[in-house]
Amino acid sequence: DRKAAHAEFKQVMASNSAAKEVLLFAQNRLNRFYNPKLYKAAPKVELSKEDRIASSMSGTEPPTAAPGGIAGTGITALVQIRAHSQRGDAAPPPPPETFGAYQKKGEENNGVTAMINMLIQDLDKEMTVAQAEEKNAQEDYETMMKDSAEKREADSKSMAEKEAAKADTEAALQQH
């Protein structure tokens, strides 16, 4: 059914677009820390006339939107806190041996961003394929409708000719 196929196409495109948007957001967030040159800061919020008046009268900035956090809860980190227990005045043991001085890693952090890029490319390919299939299905549907209209026209013309021949035959029979 063409209507169901079109509805499925719309649903696939909407979900893929939303997924791509989330992936781009995540990638931008990662760029903020791992590749600051590619980070795109959020646009400044332009205050409406009412908000400017309210903020100038109250002396405070208008409220901002709540942060999304994990699953829209506003929680930005899952943290487990343990109560510290005092074990006397003994000095803590020395820290364990380390690998040496801290050295910033180079491009080794690109694994996650490369995976996100691959996911985005996969979504783009899937959306392109879906658009091509939708276009072909629509063209096939239009061709089928045109052919059906021509066939109906030919059938009605044939029916009219047969009825005319039948009427002529009946008239000829009645004359005998």
Coordinates of C-alpha atoms in Angstrom, one line a residue:
D1 CA 0.0 0.0 0.0
R2 CA 1.5 3.3 -1.1
K3 CA 0.0 5.3 1.8
A4 CA 1.6 3.0 4.4
A5 CA 5.0 3.0 2.6
H6 CA 4.9 6.8 2.5
A7 CA 4.1 7.0 6.2
E8 CA 7.0 4.6 7.0
F9 CA 9.3 6.8 4.9
K10 CA 8.3 9.8 6.9
Q11 CA 8.8 8.0 10.2
V12 CA 12.2 6.7 9.1
M13 CA 13.3 10.2 8.0
A14 CA 12.1 11.8 11.2
S15 CA 13.9 9.2 13.5
N16 CA 17.1 9.3 11.4
S17 CA 17.1 13.1 11.5
A18 CA 16.6 13.1 15.3
A19 CA 19.4 10.5 15.7
K20 CA 21.7 12.6 13.5
E21 CA 21.0 15.7 15.5
V22 CA 21.8 13.9 18.8
L23 CA 25.0 12.5 17.3
L24 CA 26.1 16.0 16.1
F25 CA 25.4 17.4 19.5
A26 CA 27.5 14.7 21.2
Q27 CA 30.3 15.2 18.7
N28 CA 30.3 18.9 19.3
R29 CA 30.4 18.3 23.1
L30 CA 33.4 16.0 22.6
N31 CA 35.1 18.6 20.4
R32 CA 34.7 21.0 23.3
F33 CA 37.3 19.0 25.3
Y34 CA 39.3 17.0 22.7
N35 CA 39.4 19.3 19.7
P36 CA 38.5 22.9 20.8
K37 CA 39.2 24.3 17.3
L38 CA 36.2 22.4 16.0
Y39 CA 33.9 23.2 18.9
K40 CA 30.9 25.4 18.0
A41 CA 29.6 27.4 21.0
A42 CA 25.9 27.6 21.5
P43 CA 24.4 30.8 20.0
K44 CA 23.8 33.7 22.4
V45 CA 20.1 33.9 23.4
E46 CA 18.5 37.1 22.3
L47 CA 16.2 38.5 24.9
S48 CA 12.7 39.5 24.0
K49 CA 11.5 43.0 24.7
E50 CA 9.6 41.8 27.8
D51 CA 12.6 39.9 29.1
R52 CA 14.9 42.9 28.7
I53 CA 12.4 45.1 30.6
A54 CA 12.0 42.5 33.3
S55 CA 15.7 42.0 33.7
S56 CA 16.4 45.7 33.8
M57 CA 13.7 46.3 36.5
S58 CA 14.7 43.4 38.7
G59 CA 18.4 43.7 38.2
T60 CA 18.7 39.9 37.5
E61 CA 19.0 38.0 34.4
P62 CA 16.0 36.1 33.1
P63 CA 15.9 32.4 33.9
T64 CA 17.6 30.1 31.5
A65 CA 16.4 26.8 30.3
A66 CA 17.1 23.9 32.6
P67 CA 20.0 21.7 31.5
G68 CA 19.1 18.5 29.9
G69 CA 21.6 16.3 31.7
I70 CA 21.2 12.5 31.7
A71 CA 17.8 11.6 30.2
G72 CA 16.6 15.2 30.7
T73 CA 16.8 14.9 34.5
G74 CA 19.3 17.7 35.0
I75 CA 21.8 15.3 36.4
T76 CA 25.1 15.8 34.7
A77 CA 27.1 13.1 36.4
L78 CA 26.4 9.9 38.3
V79 CA 28.4 10.2 41.5
Q80 CA 28.6 7.9 44.5
I81 CA 29.7 9.5 47.7
R82 CA 31.1 7.5 50.6
A83 CA 31.4 8.8 54.1
H84 CA 35.0 9.3 55.1
S85 CA 36.0 7.4 58.2
Q86 CA 38.7 8.6 60.5
R87 CA 41.2 5.9 61.3
G88 CA 43.3 7.8 63.8
D89 CA 46.1 10.2 63.1
A90 CA 48.2 7.9 61.1
A91 CA 49.8 9.4 58.0
P92 CA 48.4 8.0 54.7
P93 CA 50.7 5.6 52.8
P94 CA 52.8 7.1 50.0
P95 CA 51.2 7.3 46.6
P96 CA 51.8 4.4 44.2
E97 CA 54.5 4.6 41.6
T98 CA 53.3 6.3 38.4
F99 CA 54.3 6.3 34.7
G100 CA 56.1 9.6 35.0
A101 CA 55.2 13.1 34.2
Y102 CA 51.8 13.9 32.5
Q103 CA 52.0 14.1 28.8
K104 CA 49.2 15.3 26.6
K105 CA 48.1 12.6 24.2
G106 CA 47.9 13.6 20.5
E107 CA 45.2 12.5 18.1
E108 CA 44.6 9.3 20.0
N109 CA 41.2 10.6 21.3
N110 CA 39.7 10.5 17.8
G111 CA 38.4 7.0 18.3
V112 CA 35.0 8.1 19.7
T113 CA 34.6 11.0 17.3
A114 CA 35.5 8.8 14.4
M115 CA 32.8 6.3 15.5
I116 CA 30.3 9.1 15.7
N117 CA 31.3 10.3 12.2
M118 CA 30.8 6.8 10.9
L119 CA 27.3 6.6 12.5
I120 CA 26.5 10.0 11.0
Q121 CA 27.7 8.8 7.6
D122 CA 25.6 5.6 8.0
L123 CA 22.5 7.7 8.8
D124 CA 23.2 9.9 5.8
K125 CA 23.5 6.9 3.5
E126 CA 20.3 5.4 4.9
M127 CA 18.4 8.6 4.4
T128 CA 19.7 9.0 0.9
V129 CA 18.7 5.4 0.0
A130 CA 15.2 6.0 1.6
Q131 CA 14.8 9.2 -0.4
A132 CA 15.7 7.4 -3.6
E133 CA 13.4 4.5 -2.8
E134 CA 10.6 6.9 -2.0
K135 CA 11.1 8.8 -5.2
N136 CA 11.1 5.6 -7.3
A137 CA 8.0 4.3 -5.5
Q138 CA 6.2 7.6 -6.1
E139 CA 7.1 7.5 -9.8
D140 CA 6.0 3.8 -10.0
Y141 CA 2.7 4.7 -8.3
E142 CA 2.1 7.7 -10.7
T143 CA 2.9 5.4 -13.7
M144 CA 0.5 2.8 -12.4
M145 CA -2.3 5.4 -11.8
K146 CA -1.7 6.7 -15.4
D147 CA -1.8 3.2 -16.9
S148 CA -4.9 2.4 -14.8
A149 CA -6.7 5.6 -16.1
E150 CA -5.8 4.7 -19.7
K151 CA -7.1 1.1 -19.2
R152 CA -10.3 2.4 -17.6
E153 CA -10.8 4.8 -20.5
A154 CA -10.1 2.0 -23.0
D155 CA -12.4 -0.4 -21.2
S156 CA -15.2 2.2 -21.1
K157 CA -14.7 2.9 -24.8
S158 CA -14.8 -0.9 -25.5
M159 CA -17.9 -1.2 -23.4
A160 CA -19.6 1.6 -25.2
E161 CA -18.7 0.0 -28.6
K162 CA -20.0 -3.4 -27.4
E163 CA -23.2 -1.8 -26.2
A164 CA -23.7 0.0 -29.5
A165 CA -23.0 -3.3 -31.4
K166 CA -25.5 -5.1 -29.1
A167 CA -28.1 -2.4 -29.7
D168 CA -27.5 -2.7 -33.5
T169 CA -27.9 -6.4 -33.4
E170 CA -31.1 -6.2 -31.3
A171 CA -32.5 -3.7 -33.7
A172 CA -31.6 -5.9 -36.7
L173 CA -33.2 -8.9 -35.0
Q174 CA -36.4 -7.0 -34.3
Q175 CA -36.7 -6.0 -37.9
H176 CA -36.8 -9.7 -39.1

